[in-house]
């Protein structure tokens, strides 16, 4: 299975647009969609980048439990990538 990379730069650019407009719900939807795409395509590095962004967004809006969940997923994924 060949890994298809998600368009991380384009994703982060759109995410910045949502941040600038304070559209945090849309930012979460955007991240969730692309995290799922990264899972489907096998792009672990892209998924790790998006988990990191999701942690930051969760912290920004005061959702500590969500931030912790994303951080936990990121650590588990990083451990898989390193092996």
mmCIF file of C-alpha atoms in Angstrom:
data_model
loop_
_atom_site.group_PDB
_atom_site.id
_atom_site.type_symbol
_atom_site.label_atom_id
_atom_site.label_comp_id
_atom_site.label_asym_id
_atom_site.label_seq_id
_atom_site.Cartn_x
_atom_site.Cartn_y
_atom_site.Cartn_z
ATOM 1 C CA UNK A 1 0.000 0.000 0.000
ATOM 2 C CA UNK A 2 1.429 3.287 -1.105
ATOM 3 C CA UNK A 3 1.085 6.182 1.305
ATOM 4 C CA UNK A 4 -0.730 9.209 -0.039
ATOM 5 C CA UNK A 5 0.307 12.400 1.711
ATOM 6 C CA UNK A 6 -2.365 14.822 2.795
ATOM 7 C CA UNK A 7 -1.832 18.464 1.712
ATOM 8 C CA UNK A 8 -0.553 19.675 5.093
ATOM 9 C CA UNK A 9 0.387 23.212 4.004
ATOM 10 C CA UNK A 10 -3.019 23.792 2.434
ATOM 11 C CA UNK A 11 -4.767 22.304 5.474
ATOM 12 C CA UNK A 12 -2.835 24.524 7.881
ATOM 13 C CA UNK A 13 -3.457 27.591 5.737
ATOM 14 C CA UNK A 14 -7.214 26.978 5.861
ATOM 15 C CA UNK A 15 -6.941 26.300 9.582
ATOM 16 C CA UNK A 16 -5.269 29.696 10.025
ATOM 17 C CA UNK A 17 -8.209 31.280 8.199
ATOM 18 C CA UNK A 18 -10.613 29.711 10.689
ATOM 19 C CA UNK A 19 -8.435 30.859 13.605
ATOM 20 C CA UNK A 20 -8.314 34.415 12.303
ATOM 21 C CA UNK A 21 -12.110 34.469 12.002
ATOM 22 C CA UNK A 22 -12.474 32.806 15.433
ATOM 23 C CA UNK A 23 -14.474 30.019 13.752
ATOM 24 C CA UNK A 24 -13.263 27.349 16.144
ATOM 25 C CA UNK A 25 -16.079 24.896 15.463
ATOM 26 C CA UNK A 26 -15.269 24.952 11.759
ATOM 27 C CA UNK A 27 -11.580 24.580 12.629
ATOM 28 C CA UNK A 28 -12.347 21.396 14.589
ATOM 29 C CA UNK A 29 -14.481 20.082 11.724
ATOM 30 C CA UNK A 30 -11.649 20.815 9.295
ATOM 31 C CA UNK A 31 -9.092 19.024 11.473
ATOM 32 C CA UNK A 32 -11.374 16.051 12.074
ATOM 33 C CA UNK A 33 -11.989 15.619 8.363
ATOM 34 C CA UNK A 34 -8.285 15.706 7.499
ATOM 35 C CA UNK A 35 -7.242 13.507 10.430
ATOM 36 C CA UNK A 36 -9.635 10.893 9.064
ATOM 37 C CA UNK A 37 -8.228 11.363 5.559
ATOM 38 C CA UNK A 38 -4.712 10.888 6.921
ATOM 39 C CA UNK A 39 -5.836 7.669 8.607
ATOM 40 C CA UNK A 40 -7.359 6.426 5.347
ATOM 41 C CA UNK A 41 -4.284 7.235 3.263
ATOM 42 C CA UNK A 42 -1.741 6.007 5.821
ATOM 43 C CA UNK A 43 -0.079 9.412 6.235
ATOM 44 C CA UNK A 44 1.129 9.046 9.825
ATOM 45 C CA UNK A 45 3.359 12.123 9.726
ATOM 46 C CA UNK A 46 0.534 14.292 8.400
ATOM 47 C CA UNK A 47 -1.807 12.897 11.027
ATOM 48 C CA UNK A 48 0.728 13.669 13.759
ATOM 49 C CA UNK A 49 0.955 17.280 12.561
ATOM 50 C CA UNK A 50 -2.817 17.603 12.689
ATOM 51 C CA UNK A 51 -3.014 16.026 16.149
ATOM 52 C CA UNK A 52 -0.567 18.685 17.307
ATOM 53 C CA UNK A 53 -2.755 21.417 15.818
ATOM 54 C CA UNK A 54 -5.828 19.873 17.443
ATOM 55 C CA UNK A 55 -4.107 19.922 20.843
ATOM 56 C CA UNK A 56 -3.364 23.625 20.387
ATOM 57 C CA UNK A 57 -6.891 24.432 19.245
ATOM 58 C CA UNK A 58 -8.396 22.481 22.137
ATOM 59 C CA UNK A 59 -6.209 24.331 24.622
ATOM 60 C CA UNK A 60 -7.079 27.668 23.020
ATOM 61 C CA UNK A 61 -10.798 27.119 23.518
ATOM 62 C CA UNK A 62 -10.357 25.722 27.039
ATOM 63 C CA UNK A 63 -11.223 22.101 26.236
ATOM 64 C CA UNK A 64 -8.579 20.434 28.379
ATOM 65 C CA UNK A 65 -10.002 16.918 28.104
ATOM 66 C CA UNK A 66 -10.102 17.128 24.318
ATOM 67 C CA UNK A 67 -6.541 18.459 24.293
ATOM 68 C CA UNK A 68 -5.430 15.557 26.472
ATOM 69 C CA UNK A 69 -7.171 13.036 24.190
ATOM 70 C CA UNK A 70 -5.444 14.431 21.097
ATOM 71 C CA UNK A 71 -2.109 14.545 22.930
ATOM 72 C CA UNK A 72 -2.518 10.912 23.956
ATOM 73 C CA UNK A 73 -3.271 9.956 20.336
ATOM 74 C CA UNK A 74 -0.247 11.948 19.177
ATOM 75 C CA UNK A 75 2.092 10.205 21.630
ATOM 76 C CA UNK A 76 0.824 6.767 20.634
ATOM 77 C CA UNK A 77 1.251 7.617 16.945
ATOM 78 C CA UNK A 78 4.738 9.054 17.498
ATOM 79 C CA UNK A 79 5.762 5.843 19.226
ATOM 80 C CA UNK A 80 4.572 3.847 16.181
ATOM 81 C CA UNK A 81 6.425 6.154 13.788
ATOM 82 C CA UNK A 82 9.680 5.864 15.759
ATOM 83 C CA UNK A 83 9.648 2.046 15.828
#
